[in-house]
Amino acid sequence: MTSSQNLTPRPEDGFWAVVPAAGSGKRMGADKPKQYLTLAGIPLIAQTLNNILSWPRLAGIVVAIAADDTEFQKLPQASNPKVHTVAGGKERADSVLAALDYLSGVAAPDTTVLVHDAARPLVKPADIEKLLAAAPTALLAQPASDTIKQATSAEGQARVKHTLPREEIWLAQTPQKAPLELLRKCLRRGMSKSPALITDEASALELAGYQPELVAACRSNFKVTHPADLILAEALLQYQSEQIQSGTET
């Protein structure tokens, strides 16, 4: 399952990206894993990988795919010398750990790692630059713009318990950044002690006492989760393409 190309680390190498892509994406209600649904003519994960491959100072990408995945190697991106694969696991954290274990053999412990969702194809390169310039542990996130209600269940219905202070609420996105060995240790510790609390990489860092920096991201960096998200993502890709062609991209 593991692919190995040009793995000798060099001091001038930049950061690595990790893409967990072993899930099934059940909320899409499709007959195939979400990452292989078509977005603007090519699979969603291919759009995301094309985006990542455009990031400056990228040393490489490790994609964690399902052990029985037969689709990934059909993608043109799979033959890119910067793209490597490992067998992922049942949970997101298992897949990320598999990728980090692989990286630990080819990269220095303090190498910067950005973990990015396969279903976020529209992250802006400018936001990646902001994230790289942030604290050693950091993540892209969206400040809440709506009023946030905490719910409670009453007679089978969701009811408002109280309103949360919106200025304190951020919606976590990806990439999420940390040094390789630090993230690896925190994920392992968190998964052994409180696996239910590990919903992303930042949560593992938080459980270990770290406070990752929140870096505001463009609203286009949403996660394709439901069928309607594919329509929105395709419209945004078309808009971006028109901006590039007209020279008005922001």
PDB file of C-alpha atoms in Angstrom:
ATOM      1  CA  MET A   1       0.000   0.000   0.000  1.00  0.00           C
ATOM      2  CA  THR A   2       2.813   2.426   0.798  1.00  0.00           C
ATOM      3  CA  SER A   3       4.326   4.210  -2.167  1.00  0.00           C
ATOM      4  CA  SER A   4       7.838   5.600  -1.922  1.00  0.00           C
ATOM      5  CA  GLN A   5       9.331   8.127  -4.315  1.00  0.00           C
ATOM      6  CA  ASN A   6      12.232  10.480  -3.650  1.00  0.00           C
ATOM      7  CA  LEU A   7      11.982  10.057   0.119  1.00  0.00           C
ATOM      8  CA  THR A   8      15.421  11.299   1.142  1.00  0.00           C
ATOM      9  CA  PRO A   9      14.689  14.376   3.316  1.00  0.00           C
ATOM     10  CA  ARG A  10      16.718  17.505   2.648  1.00  0.00           C
ATOM     11  CA  PRO A  11      17.189  20.536   4.925  1.00  0.00           C
ATOM     12  CA  GLU A  12      15.642  22.809   2.298  1.00  0.00           C
ATOM     13  CA  ASP A  13      12.469  20.727   2.146  1.00  0.00           C
ATOM     14  CA  GLY A  14       9.387  22.550   3.383  1.00  0.00           C
ATOM     15  CA  PHE A  15       6.290  21.261   5.111  1.00  0.00           C
ATOM     16  CA  TRP A  16       4.355  18.052   4.475  1.00  0.00           C
ATOM     17  CA  ALA A  17       0.612  17.678   3.958  1.00  0.00           C
ATOM     18  CA  VAL A  18      -1.391  14.736   5.297  1.00  0.00           C
ATOM     19  CA  VAL A  19      -4.757  13.915   3.730  1.00  0.00           C
ATOM     20  CA  PRO A  20      -6.935  11.316   5.536  1.00  0.00           C
ATOM     21  CA  ALA A  21      -9.103   9.751   2.822  1.00  0.00           C
ATOM     22  CA  ALA A  22     -10.115   6.314   4.081  1.00  0.00           C
ATOM     23  CA  GLY A  23     -13.690   7.224   5.024  1.00  0.00           C
ATOM     24  CA  SER A  24     -16.922   6.345   3.255  1.00  0.00           C
ATOM     25  CA  GLY A  25     -18.693   9.732   3.428  1.00  0.00           C
ATOM     26  CA  LYS A  26     -22.048   8.157   4.324  1.00  0.00           C
ATOM     27  CA  ARG A  27     -23.821  11.521   4.689  1.00  0.00           C
ATOM     28  CA  MET A  28     -23.552  12.017   0.927  1.00  0.00           C
ATOM     29  CA  GLY A  29     -25.835   9.029   0.366  1.00  0.00           C
ATOM     30  CA  ALA A  30     -23.767   8.012  -2.690  1.00  0.00           C
ATOM     31  CA  ASP A  31     -22.755   4.601  -4.041  1.00  0.00           C
ATOM     32  CA  LYS A  32     -19.062   5.383  -3.696  1.00  0.00           C
ATOM     33  CA  PRO A  33     -16.819   7.098  -1.122  1.00  0.00           C
ATOM     34  CA  LYS A  34     -17.365  10.855  -1.113  1.00  0.00           C
ATOM     35  CA  GLN A  35     -13.828  11.653  -2.200  1.00  0.00           C
ATOM     36  CA  TYR A  36     -14.436   9.989  -5.574  1.00  0.00           C
ATOM     37  CA  LEU A  37     -17.607  11.867  -6.455  1.00  0.00           C
ATOM     38  CA  THR A  38     -17.154  14.093  -9.488  1.00  0.00           C
ATOM     39  CA  LEU A  39     -16.576  17.813  -8.991  1.00  0.00           C
ATOM     40  CA  ALA A  40     -16.218  19.905 -12.153  1.00  0.00           C
ATOM     41  CA  GLY A  41     -15.339  16.842 -14.184  1.00  0.00           C
ATOM     42  CA  ILE A  42     -12.799  15.156 -11.900  1.00  0.00           C
ATOM     43  CA  PRO A  43     -12.981  13.374  -8.519  1.00  0.00           C
ATOM     44  CA  LEU A  44     -13.283  15.589  -5.453  1.00  0.00           C
ATOM     45  CA  ILE A  45     -10.004  14.326  -3.980  1.00  0.00           C
ATOM     46  CA  ALA A  46      -8.220  15.122  -7.245  1.00  0.00           C
ATOM     47  CA  GLN A  47      -9.423  18.731  -6.992  1.00  0.00           C
ATOM     48  CA  THR A  48      -8.107  18.896  -3.431  1.00  0.00           C
ATOM     49  CA  LEU A  49      -4.754  17.366  -4.343  1.00  0.00           C
ATOM     50  CA  ASN A  50      -4.348  19.778  -7.254  1.00  0.00           C
ATOM     51  CA  ASN A  51      -4.902  22.610  -4.781  1.00  0.00           C
ATOM     52  CA  ILE A  52      -2.371  21.231  -2.298  1.00  0.00           C
ATOM     53  CA  LEU A  53       0.235  20.633  -5.004  1.00  0.00           C
ATOM     54  CA  SER A  54       0.091  24.361  -5.795  1.00  0.00           C
ATOM     55  CA  TRP A  55       1.090  25.363  -2.253  1.00  0.00           C
ATOM     56  CA  PRO A  56       4.581  26.900  -2.105  1.00  0.00           C
ATOM     57  CA  ARG A  57       7.329  25.084  -0.173  1.00  0.00           C
ATOM     58  CA  LEU A  58       5.401  21.804  -0.180  1.00  0.00           C
ATOM     59  CA  ALA A  59       7.763  18.859   0.376  1.00  0.00           C
ATOM     60  CA  GLY A  60       5.150  16.193  -0.224  1.00  0.00           C
ATOM     61  CA  ILE A  61       1.718  14.756   0.522  1.00  0.00           C
ATOM     62  CA  VAL A  62       0.831  11.547   2.351  1.00  0.00           C
ATOM     63  CA  VAL A  63      -2.678  10.335   1.515  1.00  0.00           C
ATOM     64  CA  ALA A  64      -4.187   7.727   3.846  1.00  0.00           C
ATOM     65  CA  ILE A  65      -6.619   5.575   1.848  1.00  0.00           C
ATOM     66  CA  ALA A  66      -8.698   2.509   2.711  1.00  0.00           C
ATOM     67  CA  ALA A  67      -6.835  -0.796   2.514  1.00  0.00           C
ATOM     68  CA  ASP A  68      -9.237  -2.017  -0.198  1.00  0.00           C
ATOM     69  CA  ASP A  69      -9.227   1.243  -2.186  1.00  0.00           C
ATOM     70  CA  THR A  70      -8.754   0.498  -5.892  1.00  0.00           C
ATOM     71  CA  GLU A  71      -9.643   3.965  -7.192  1.00  0.00           C
ATOM     72  CA  PHE A  72      -6.852   6.183  -5.934  1.00  0.00           C
ATOM     73  CA  GLN A  73      -4.101   4.706  -8.087  1.00  0.00           C
ATOM     74  CA  LYS A  74      -6.189   5.461 -11.185  1.00  0.00           C
ATOM     75  CA  LEU A  75      -5.877   9.208 -10.545  1.00  0.00           C
ATOM     76  CA  PRO A  76      -3.181  11.145 -12.424  1.00  0.00           C
ATOM     77  CA  GLN A  77      -2.200  12.751  -9.109  1.00  0.00           C
ATOM     78  CA  ALA A  78      -1.257   9.311  -7.724  1.00  0.00           C
ATOM     79  CA  SER A  79       1.797   9.218  -9.997  1.00  0.00           C
ATOM     80  CA  ASN A  80       3.035  12.652  -8.931  1.00  0.00           C
ATOM     81  CA  PRO A  81       6.433  12.196  -7.218  1.00  0.00           C
ATOM     82  CA  LYS A  82       5.269  14.332  -4.296  1.00  0.00           C
ATOM     83  CA  VAL A  83       2.257  12.078  -3.565  1.00  0.00           C
ATOM     84  CA  HIS A  84       2.646   9.030  -1.302  1.00  0.00           C
ATOM     85  CA  THR A  85       0.015   6.671   0.099  1.00  0.00           C
ATOM     86  CA  VAL A  86      -0.468   4.626   3.253  1.00  0.00           C
ATOM     87  CA  ALA A  87      -3.278   2.386   4.455  1.00  0.00           C
ATOM     88  CA  GLY A  88      -5.642   4.369   6.652  1.00  0.00           C
ATOM     89  CA  GLY A  89      -7.783   3.170   9.528  1.00  0.00           C
ATOM     90  CA  LYS A  90     -11.354   3.079  10.738  1.00  0.00           C
ATOM     91  CA  GLU A  91     -11.285   6.544  12.315  1.00  0.00           C
ATOM     92  CA  ARG A  92      -9.806   9.790  11.027  1.00  0.00           C
ATOM     93  CA  ALA A  93      -7.192   9.794  13.799  1.00  0.00           C
ATOM     94  CA  ASP A  94      -6.096   6.269  12.826  1.00  0.00           C
ATOM     95  CA  SER A  95      -5.504   7.433   9.257  1.00  0.00           C
ATOM     96  CA  VAL A  96      -3.617  10.535  10.339  1.00  0.00           C
ATOM     97  CA  LEU A  97      -1.457   8.462  12.675  1.00  0.00           C
ATOM     98  CA  ALA A  98      -0.637   6.018   9.887  1.00  0.00           C
ATOM     99  CA  ALA A  99       0.528   8.929   7.737  1.00  0.00           C
ATOM    100  CA  LEU A 100       2.562  10.422  10.597  1.00  0.00           C
ATOM    101  CA  ASP A 101       4.182   7.058  11.330  1.00  0.00           C
ATOM    102  CA  TYR A 102       5.217   6.910   7.688  1.00  0.00           C
ATOM    103  CA  LEU A 103       6.573  10.451   7.778  1.00  0.00           C
ATOM    104  CA  SER A 104       8.525   9.802  10.976  1.00  0.00           C
ATOM    105  CA  GLY A 105      10.831   7.579   8.959  1.00  0.00           C
ATOM    106  CA  VAL A 106      11.613  10.162   6.282  1.00  0.00           C
ATOM    107  CA  ALA A 107      11.289  13.605   7.886  1.00  0.00           C
ATOM    108  CA  ALA A 108      12.747  15.354  10.925  1.00  0.00           C
ATOM    109  CA  PRO A 109      10.683  15.361  14.162  1.00  0.00           C
ATOM    110  CA  ASP A 110      10.146  19.125  14.013  1.00  0.00           C
ATOM    111  CA  THR A 111       8.941  19.108  10.391  1.00  0.00           C
ATOM    112  CA  THR A 112       5.766  21.142   9.962  1.00  0.00           C
ATOM    113  CA  VAL A 113       2.761  19.011   9.027  1.00  0.00           C
ATOM    114  CA  LEU A 114      -0.549  20.336   7.687  1.00  0.00           C
ATOM    115  CA  VAL A 115      -3.454  17.887   7.963  1.00  0.00           C
ATOM    116  CA  HIS A 116      -6.121  18.708   5.385  1.00  0.00           C
ATOM    117  CA  ASP A 117      -9.527  17.206   4.597  1.00  0.00           C
ATOM    118  CA  ALA A 118      -9.884  15.495   1.221  1.00  0.00           C
ATOM    119  CA  ALA A 119     -13.282  17.190   0.952  1.00  0.00           C
ATOM    120  CA  ARG A 120     -12.026  20.798   1.220  1.00  0.00           C
ATOM    121  CA  PRO A 121     -10.944  21.568  -2.355  1.00  0.00           C
ATOM    122  CA  LEU A 122     -11.286  25.357  -2.179  1.00  0.00           C
ATOM    123  CA  VAL A 123      -8.844  26.506   0.490  1.00  0.00           C
ATOM    124  CA  LYS A 124      -7.082  29.708  -0.581  1.00  0.00           C
ATOM    125  CA  PRO A 125      -3.268  29.730  -1.002  1.00  0.00           C
ATOM    126  CA  ALA A 126      -3.227  33.045   0.888  1.00  0.00           C
ATOM    127  CA  ASP A 127      -4.781  31.285   3.880  1.00  0.00           C
ATOM    128  CA  ILE A 128      -2.095  28.605   3.693  1.00  0.00           C
ATOM    129  CA  GLU A 129       0.537  31.353   3.861  1.00  0.00           C
ATOM    130  CA  LYS A 130      -1.188  32.839   6.930  1.00  0.00           C
ATOM    131  CA  LEU A 131      -1.334  29.424   8.572  1.00  0.00           C
ATOM    132  CA  LEU A 132       2.347  28.730   7.922  1.00  0.00           C
ATOM    133  CA  ALA A 133       3.231  32.114   9.440  1.00  0.00           C
ATOM    134  CA  ALA A 134       1.147  31.440  12.571  1.00  0.00           C
ATOM    135  CA  ALA A 135       2.162  29.691  15.805  1.00  0.00           C
ATOM    136  CA  PRO A 136       3.716  26.194  15.574  1.00  0.00           C
ATOM    137  CA  THR A 137       0.320  24.700  16.441  1.00  0.00           C
ATOM    138  CA  ALA A 138      -2.515  26.364  14.550  1.00  0.00           C
ATOM    139  CA  LEU A 139      -5.555  25.732  12.381  1.00  0.00           C
ATOM    140  CA  LEU A 140      -7.734  27.488   9.859  1.00  0.00           C
ATOM    141  CA  ALA A 141     -11.158  28.294  11.263  1.00  0.00           C
ATOM    142  CA  GLN A 142     -14.204  30.432  10.611  1.00  0.00           C
ATOM    143  CA  PRO A 143     -15.455  32.928  13.209  1.00  0.00           C
ATOM    144  CA  ALA A 144     -19.145  32.301  13.851  1.00  0.00           C
ATOM    145  CA  SER A 145     -21.413  34.784  12.086  1.00  0.00           C
ATOM    146  CA  ASP A 146     -24.782  33.353  13.118  1.00  0.00           C
ATOM    147  CA  THR A 147     -26.290  33.385  16.592  1.00  0.00           C
ATOM    148  CA  ILE A 148     -25.310  30.080  18.255  1.00  0.00           C
ATOM    149  CA  LYS A 149     -27.864  28.101  20.236  1.00  0.00           C
ATOM    150  CA  GLN A 150     -26.982  25.231  22.544  1.00  0.00           C
ATOM    151  CA  ALA A 151     -29.716  22.597  22.401  1.00  0.00           C
ATOM    152  CA  THR A 152     -31.293  20.163  24.797  1.00  0.00           C
ATOM    153  CA  SER A 153     -33.680  17.316  24.020  1.00  0.00           C
ATOM    154  CA  ALA A 154     -37.244  17.491  25.358  1.00  0.00           C
ATOM    155  CA  GLU A 155     -39.898  14.944  24.390  1.00  0.00           C
ATOM    156  CA  GLY A 156     -37.940  13.957  21.322  1.00  0.00           C
ATOM    157  CA  GLN A 157     -37.546  17.536  20.125  1.00  0.00           C
ATOM    158  CA  ALA A 158     -34.487  19.743  20.098  1.00  0.00           C
ATOM    159  CA  ARG A 159     -35.074  22.871  22.140  1.00  0.00           C
ATOM    160  CA  VAL A 160     -32.917  25.864  22.966  1.00  0.00           C
ATOM    161  CA  LYS A 161     -31.023  25.494  26.228  1.00  0.00           C
ATOM    162  CA  HIS A 162     -29.303  28.860  25.958  1.00  0.00           C
ATOM    163  CA  THR A 163     -27.494  31.173  23.560  1.00  0.00           C
ATOM    164  CA  LEU A 164     -23.708  30.977  23.396  1.00  0.00           C
ATOM    165  CA  PRO A 165     -21.555  34.117  23.069  1.00  0.00           C
ATOM    166  CA  ARG A 166     -20.917  34.286  19.326  1.00  0.00           C
ATOM    167  CA  GLU A 167     -17.635  36.166  19.675  1.00  0.00           C
ATOM    168  CA  GLU A 168     -16.151  33.112  21.440  1.00  0.00           C
ATOM    169  CA  ILE A 169     -17.236  30.573  18.800  1.00  0.00           C
ATOM    170  CA  TRP A 170     -15.067  29.475  15.882  1.00  0.00           C
ATOM    171  CA  LEU A 171     -15.854  26.686  13.424  1.00  0.00           C
ATOM    172  CA  ALA A 172     -12.782  24.481  13.010  1.00  0.00           C
ATOM    173  CA  GLN A 173     -11.560  23.808   9.483  1.00  0.00           C
ATOM    174  CA  THR A 174      -8.392  22.421   7.932  1.00  0.00           C
ATOM    175  CA  PRO A 175      -5.489  22.441   7.379  1.00  0.00           C
ATOM    176  CA  GLN A 176      -4.467  22.002  11.000  1.00  0.00           C
ATOM    177  CA  LYS A 177      -0.770  22.505  11.698  1.00  0.00           C
ATOM    178  CA  ALA A 178       1.721  21.044  14.170  1.00  0.00           C
ATOM    179  CA  PRO A 179       5.289  19.707  14.302  1.00  0.00           C
ATOM    180  CA  LEU A 180       5.396  16.081  13.157  1.00  0.00           C
ATOM    181  CA  GLU A 181       6.525  14.317  16.340  1.00  0.00           C
ATOM    182  CA  LEU A 182       4.467  16.515  18.670  1.00  0.00           C
ATOM    183  CA  LEU A 183       1.265  15.783  16.755  1.00  0.00           C
ATOM    184  CA  ARG A 184       2.105  12.090  16.557  1.00  0.00           C
ATOM    185  CA  LYS A 185       2.604  11.815  20.322  1.00  0.00           C
ATOM    186  CA  CYS A 186      -0.501  13.861  21.164  1.00  0.00           C
ATOM    187  CA  LEU A 187      -2.709  11.803  18.849  1.00  0.00           C
ATOM    188  CA  ARG A 188      -1.410   8.532  20.274  1.00  0.00           C
ATOM    189  CA  ARG A 189      -1.911   9.723  23.845  1.00  0.00           C
ATOM    190  CA  GLY A 190      -5.374  11.084  23.137  1.00  0.00           C
ATOM    191  CA  MET A 191      -6.542   7.972  21.305  1.00  0.00           C
ATOM    192  CA  SER A 192      -5.375   5.748  24.172  1.00  0.00           C
ATOM    193  CA  LYS A 193      -6.969   7.852  26.925  1.00  0.00           C
ATOM    194  CA  SER A 194      -9.986   9.682  25.459  1.00  0.00           C
ATOM    195  CA  PRO A 195     -10.668   8.510  21.884  1.00  0.00           C
ATOM    196  CA  ALA A 196     -14.192   9.954  21.813  1.00  0.00           C
ATOM    197  CA  LEU A 197     -12.772  13.449  22.347  1.00  0.00           C
ATOM    198  CA  ILE A 198     -10.376  13.276  19.385  1.00  0.00           C
ATOM    199  CA  THR A 199     -12.477  14.761  16.599  1.00  0.00           C
ATOM    200  CA  ASP A 200      -9.603  16.571  14.882  1.00  0.00           C
ATOM    201  CA  GLU A 201      -5.885  17.157  15.327  1.00  0.00           C
ATOM    202  CA  ALA A 202      -6.389  20.325  17.367  1.00  0.00           C
ATOM    203  CA  SER A 203      -8.473  18.426  19.932  1.00  0.00           C
ATOM    204  CA  ALA A 204      -5.558  16.036  20.531  1.00  0.00           C
ATOM    205  CA  LEU A 205      -3.223  18.980  21.029  1.00  0.00           C
ATOM    206  CA  GLU A 206      -5.717  20.632  23.396  1.00  0.00           C
ATOM    207  CA  LEU A 207      -5.962  17.499  25.551  1.00  0.00           C
ATOM    208  CA  ALA A 208      -2.187  17.629  25.898  1.00  0.00           C
ATOM    209  CA  GLY A 209      -2.341  21.209  27.154  1.00  0.00           C
ATOM    210  CA  TYR A 210      -1.634  23.133  23.952  1.00  0.00           C
ATOM    211  CA  GLN A 211      -3.725  26.047  22.691  1.00  0.00           C
ATOM    212  CA  PRO A 212      -3.490  26.095  18.878  1.00  0.00           C
ATOM    213  CA  GLU A 213      -3.786  29.486  17.211  1.00  0.00           C
ATOM    214  CA  LEU A 214      -7.000  30.157  15.273  1.00  0.00           C
ATOM    215  CA  VAL A 215      -6.355  31.592  11.803  1.00  0.00           C
ATOM    216  CA  ALA A 216      -9.389  33.085  10.056  1.00  0.00           C
ATOM    217  CA  ALA A 217     -10.035  31.454   6.675  1.00  0.00           C
ATOM    218  CA  CYS A 218     -11.970  32.463   3.584  1.00  0.00           C
ATOM    219  CA  ARG A 219     -15.573  31.233   3.529  1.00  0.00           C
ATOM    220  CA  SER A 220     -14.845  29.155   0.440  1.00  0.00           C
ATOM    221  CA  ASN A 221     -12.953  26.684   2.635  1.00  0.00           C
ATOM    222  CA  PHE A 222     -16.039  24.657   3.484  1.00  0.00           C
ATOM    223  CA  LYS A 223     -16.183  20.871   3.678  1.00  0.00           C
ATOM    224  CA  VAL A 224     -18.178  19.022   1.024  1.00  0.00           C
ATOM    225  CA  THR A 225     -20.464  16.944   3.235  1.00  0.00           C
ATOM    226  CA  HIS A 226     -23.951  16.937   1.679  1.00  0.00           C
ATOM    227  CA  PRO A 227     -25.068  16.703  -1.982  1.00  0.00           C
ATOM    228  CA  ALA A 228     -25.864  20.428  -2.158  1.00  0.00           C
ATOM    229  CA  ASP A 229     -22.251  21.209  -1.207  1.00  0.00           C
ATOM    230  CA  LEU A 230     -21.071  19.731  -4.517  1.00  0.00           C
ATOM    231  CA  ILE A 231     -23.243  22.205  -6.409  1.00  0.00           C
ATOM    232  CA  LEU A 232     -21.870  25.142  -4.418  1.00  0.00           C
ATOM    233  CA  ALA A 233     -18.276  23.942  -4.781  1.00  0.00           C
ATOM    234  CA  GLU A 234     -18.658  23.569  -8.543  1.00  0.00           C
ATOM    235  CA  ALA A 235     -20.102  27.080  -8.829  1.00  0.00           C
ATOM    236  CA  LEU A 236     -17.172  28.502  -6.839  1.00  0.00           C
ATOM    237  CA  LEU A 237     -14.638  26.626  -8.956  1.00  0.00           C
ATOM    238  CA  GLN A 238     -16.248  28.064 -12.084  1.00  0.00           C
ATOM    239  CA  TYR A 239     -16.165  31.550 -10.570  1.00  0.00           C
ATOM    240  CA  GLN A 240     -12.487  31.178  -9.639  1.00  0.00           C
ATOM    241  CA  SER A 241     -11.660  29.976 -13.147  1.00  0.00           C
ATOM    242  CA  GLU A 242     -13.385  33.002 -14.666  1.00  0.00           C
ATOM    243  CA  GLN A 243     -11.471  35.311 -12.304  1.00  0.00           C
ATOM    244  CA  ILE A 244      -8.148  33.755 -13.301  1.00  0.00           C
ATOM    245  CA  GLN A 245      -8.973  34.076 -16.991  1.00  0.00           C
ATOM    246  CA  SER A 246      -9.967  37.726 -16.591  1.00  0.00           C
ATOM    247  CA  GLY A 247      -6.990  38.524 -14.338  1.00  0.00           C
ATOM    248  CA  THR A 248      -9.210  39.663 -11.472  1.00  0.00           C
ATOM    249  CA  GLU A 249      -8.552  36.819  -9.019  1.00  0.00           C
ATOM    250  CA  THR A 250      -8.449  37.924  -5.352  1.00  0.00           C
TER     251      THR A 250
END
